[in-house]
PDB file of C-alpha atoms in Angstrom:
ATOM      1  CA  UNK A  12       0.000   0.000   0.000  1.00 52.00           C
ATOM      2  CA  UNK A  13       1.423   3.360  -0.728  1.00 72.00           C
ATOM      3  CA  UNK A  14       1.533   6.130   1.645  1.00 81.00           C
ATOM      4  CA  UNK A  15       1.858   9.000  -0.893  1.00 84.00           C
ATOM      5  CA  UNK A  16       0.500   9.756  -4.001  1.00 87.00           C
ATOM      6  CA  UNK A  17       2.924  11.377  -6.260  1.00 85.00           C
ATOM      7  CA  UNK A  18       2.157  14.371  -7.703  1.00 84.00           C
ATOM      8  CA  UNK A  19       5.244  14.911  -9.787  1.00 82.00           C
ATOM      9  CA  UNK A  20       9.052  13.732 -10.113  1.00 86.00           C
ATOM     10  CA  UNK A  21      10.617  15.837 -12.322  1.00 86.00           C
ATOM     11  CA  UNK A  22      14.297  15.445 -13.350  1.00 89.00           C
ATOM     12  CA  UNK A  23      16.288  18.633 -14.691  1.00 90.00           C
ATOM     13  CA  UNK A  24      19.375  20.200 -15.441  1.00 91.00           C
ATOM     14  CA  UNK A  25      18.778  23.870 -14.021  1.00 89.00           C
ATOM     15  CA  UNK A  26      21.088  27.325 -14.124  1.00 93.00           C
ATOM     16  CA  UNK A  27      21.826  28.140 -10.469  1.00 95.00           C
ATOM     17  CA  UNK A  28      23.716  31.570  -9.814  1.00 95.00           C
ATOM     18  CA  UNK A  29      24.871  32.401  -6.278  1.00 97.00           C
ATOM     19  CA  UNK A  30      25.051  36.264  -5.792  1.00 96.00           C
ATOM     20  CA  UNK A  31      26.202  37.766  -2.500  1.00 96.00           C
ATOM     21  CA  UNK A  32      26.219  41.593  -2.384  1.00 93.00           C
ATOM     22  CA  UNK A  33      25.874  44.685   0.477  1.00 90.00           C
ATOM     23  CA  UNK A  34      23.845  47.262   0.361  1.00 85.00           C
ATOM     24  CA  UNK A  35      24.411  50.109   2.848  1.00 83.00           C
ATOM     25  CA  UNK A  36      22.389  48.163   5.757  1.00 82.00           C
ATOM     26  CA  UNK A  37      22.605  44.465   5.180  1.00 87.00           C
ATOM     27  CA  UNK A  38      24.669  41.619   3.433  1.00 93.00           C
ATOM     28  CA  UNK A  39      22.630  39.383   1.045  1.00 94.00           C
ATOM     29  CA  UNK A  40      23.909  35.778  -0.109  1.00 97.00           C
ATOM     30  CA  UNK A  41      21.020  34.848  -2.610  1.00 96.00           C
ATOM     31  CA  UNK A  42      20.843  31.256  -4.657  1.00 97.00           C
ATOM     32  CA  UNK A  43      19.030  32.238  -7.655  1.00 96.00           C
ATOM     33  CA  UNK A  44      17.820  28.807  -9.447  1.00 95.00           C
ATOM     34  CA  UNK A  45      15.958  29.141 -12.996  1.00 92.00           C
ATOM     35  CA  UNK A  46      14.190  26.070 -13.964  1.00 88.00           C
ATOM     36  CA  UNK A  47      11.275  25.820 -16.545  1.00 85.00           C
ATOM     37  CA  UNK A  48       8.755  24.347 -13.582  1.00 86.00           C
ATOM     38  CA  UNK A  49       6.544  26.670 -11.666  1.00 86.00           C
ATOM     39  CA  UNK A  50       5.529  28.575 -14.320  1.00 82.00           C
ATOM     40  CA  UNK A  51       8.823  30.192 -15.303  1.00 83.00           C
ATOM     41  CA  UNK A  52       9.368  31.496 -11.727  1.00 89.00           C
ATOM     42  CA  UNK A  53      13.160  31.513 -10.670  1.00 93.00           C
ATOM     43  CA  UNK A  54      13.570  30.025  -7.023  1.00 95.00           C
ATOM     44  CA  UNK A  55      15.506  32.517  -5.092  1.00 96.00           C
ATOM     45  CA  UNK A  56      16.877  31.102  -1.626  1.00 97.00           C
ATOM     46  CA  UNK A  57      18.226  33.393   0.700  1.00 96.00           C
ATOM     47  CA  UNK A  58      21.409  31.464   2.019  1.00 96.00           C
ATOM     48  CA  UNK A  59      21.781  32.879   4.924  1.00 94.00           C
ATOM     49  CA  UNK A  60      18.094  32.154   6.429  1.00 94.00           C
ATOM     50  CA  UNK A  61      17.006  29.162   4.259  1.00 96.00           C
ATOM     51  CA  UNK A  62      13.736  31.552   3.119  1.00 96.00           C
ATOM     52  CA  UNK A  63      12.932  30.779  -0.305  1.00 96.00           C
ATOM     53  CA  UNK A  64       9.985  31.941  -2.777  1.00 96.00           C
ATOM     54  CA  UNK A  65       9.176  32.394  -6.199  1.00 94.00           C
ATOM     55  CA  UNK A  66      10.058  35.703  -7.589  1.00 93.00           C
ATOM     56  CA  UNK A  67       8.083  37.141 -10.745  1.00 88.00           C
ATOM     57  CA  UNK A  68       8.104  40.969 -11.645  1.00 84.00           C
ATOM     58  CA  UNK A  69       4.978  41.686  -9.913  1.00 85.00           C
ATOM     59  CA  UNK A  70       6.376  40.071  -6.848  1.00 90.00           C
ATOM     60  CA  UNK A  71       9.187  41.887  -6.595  1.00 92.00           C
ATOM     61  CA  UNK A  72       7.224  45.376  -6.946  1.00 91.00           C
ATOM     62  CA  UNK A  73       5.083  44.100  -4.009  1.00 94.00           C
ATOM     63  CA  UNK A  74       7.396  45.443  -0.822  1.00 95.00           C
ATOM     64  CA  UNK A  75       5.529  44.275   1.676  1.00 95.00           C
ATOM     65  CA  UNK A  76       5.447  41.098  -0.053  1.00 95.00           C
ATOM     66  CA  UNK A  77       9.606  41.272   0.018  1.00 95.00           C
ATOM     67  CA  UNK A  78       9.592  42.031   3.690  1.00 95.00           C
ATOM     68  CA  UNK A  79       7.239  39.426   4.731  1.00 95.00           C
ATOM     69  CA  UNK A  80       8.855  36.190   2.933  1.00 95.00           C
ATOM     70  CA  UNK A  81      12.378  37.572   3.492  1.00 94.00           C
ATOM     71  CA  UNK A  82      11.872  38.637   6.874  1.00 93.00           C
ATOM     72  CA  UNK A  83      13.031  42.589   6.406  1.00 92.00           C
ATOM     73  CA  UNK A  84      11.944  44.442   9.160  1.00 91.00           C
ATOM     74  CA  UNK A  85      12.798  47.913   6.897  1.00 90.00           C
ATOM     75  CA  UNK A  86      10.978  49.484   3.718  1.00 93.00           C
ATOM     76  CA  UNK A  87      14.130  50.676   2.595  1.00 92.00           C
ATOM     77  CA  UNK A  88      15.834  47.657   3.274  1.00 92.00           C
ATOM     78  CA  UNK A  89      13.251  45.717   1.249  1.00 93.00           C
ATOM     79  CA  UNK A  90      13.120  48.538  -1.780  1.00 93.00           C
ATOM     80  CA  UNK A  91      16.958  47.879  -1.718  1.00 92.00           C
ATOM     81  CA  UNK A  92      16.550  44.103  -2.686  1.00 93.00           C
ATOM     82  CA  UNK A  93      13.324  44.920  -4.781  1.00 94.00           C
ATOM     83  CA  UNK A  94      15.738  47.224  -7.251  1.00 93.00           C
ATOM     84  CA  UNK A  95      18.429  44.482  -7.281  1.00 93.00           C
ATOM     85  CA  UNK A  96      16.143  41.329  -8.009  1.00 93.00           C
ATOM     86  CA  UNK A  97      14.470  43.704 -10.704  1.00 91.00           C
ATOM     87  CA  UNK A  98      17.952  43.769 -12.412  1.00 91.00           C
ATOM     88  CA  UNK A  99      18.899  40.637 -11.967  1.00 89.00           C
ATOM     89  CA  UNK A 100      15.677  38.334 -12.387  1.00 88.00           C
ATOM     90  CA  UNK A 101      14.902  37.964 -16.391  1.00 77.00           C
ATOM     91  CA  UNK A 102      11.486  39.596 -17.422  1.00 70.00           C
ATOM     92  CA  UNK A 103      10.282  36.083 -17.876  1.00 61.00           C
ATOM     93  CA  UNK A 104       6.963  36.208 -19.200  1.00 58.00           C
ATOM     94  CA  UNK A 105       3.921  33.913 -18.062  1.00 53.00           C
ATOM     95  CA  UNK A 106       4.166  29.995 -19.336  1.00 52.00           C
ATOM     96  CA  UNK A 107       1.355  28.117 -19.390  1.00 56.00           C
ATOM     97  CA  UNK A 108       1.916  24.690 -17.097  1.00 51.00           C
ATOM     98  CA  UNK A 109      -1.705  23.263 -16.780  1.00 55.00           C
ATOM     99  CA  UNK A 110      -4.194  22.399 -18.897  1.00 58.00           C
TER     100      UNK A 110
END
């Protein structure tokens, strides 16, 4: 009898880029993994909490959003790593995944 039922198992080679920058606050180390699941959406792991989300570019306009899943307790702070993921995360537009 199986415990689990599967709802994927998906094998893939992925682009991962490790970025670790300061801004004039706070250090950031940031795992940036692109992979063609979850709708386009590039993981981004914060390495030095283990927080992760999906980023897209309405996301990463969304400060409060920022703050919350990263944990910022400052605007600023979060505005800071809103302009830098808005430079660095492609303009990936929306892919389809379910039919």
């Amino acid at each position: 009898m199986e415990l689990f039922d599967k709802l994927y198992d998906e094998h893939e080679n992925v682009k991962v880029r490790f970025i670790g920058f300061t801004t004039e606050h706070t250090r950031y180390d940031f795992g940036i993994i692109y992979t063609n699941l979850f709708f386009g959406k590039p993981l981004v792991v914060c390495m030095q909490t283990g927080r992760s989300t999906l980023l897209d570019p309405k996301e990463i306009e969304d400060i409060e959003y920022l703050q919350n899943v990263f944990r910022i307790p400052d605007k600023q702070q979060a505005a800071d790593l809103a302009e830098f993921f808005s430079e660095t995360l492609p303009q990936i537009p929306f892919v389809t995944q379910y039919e």
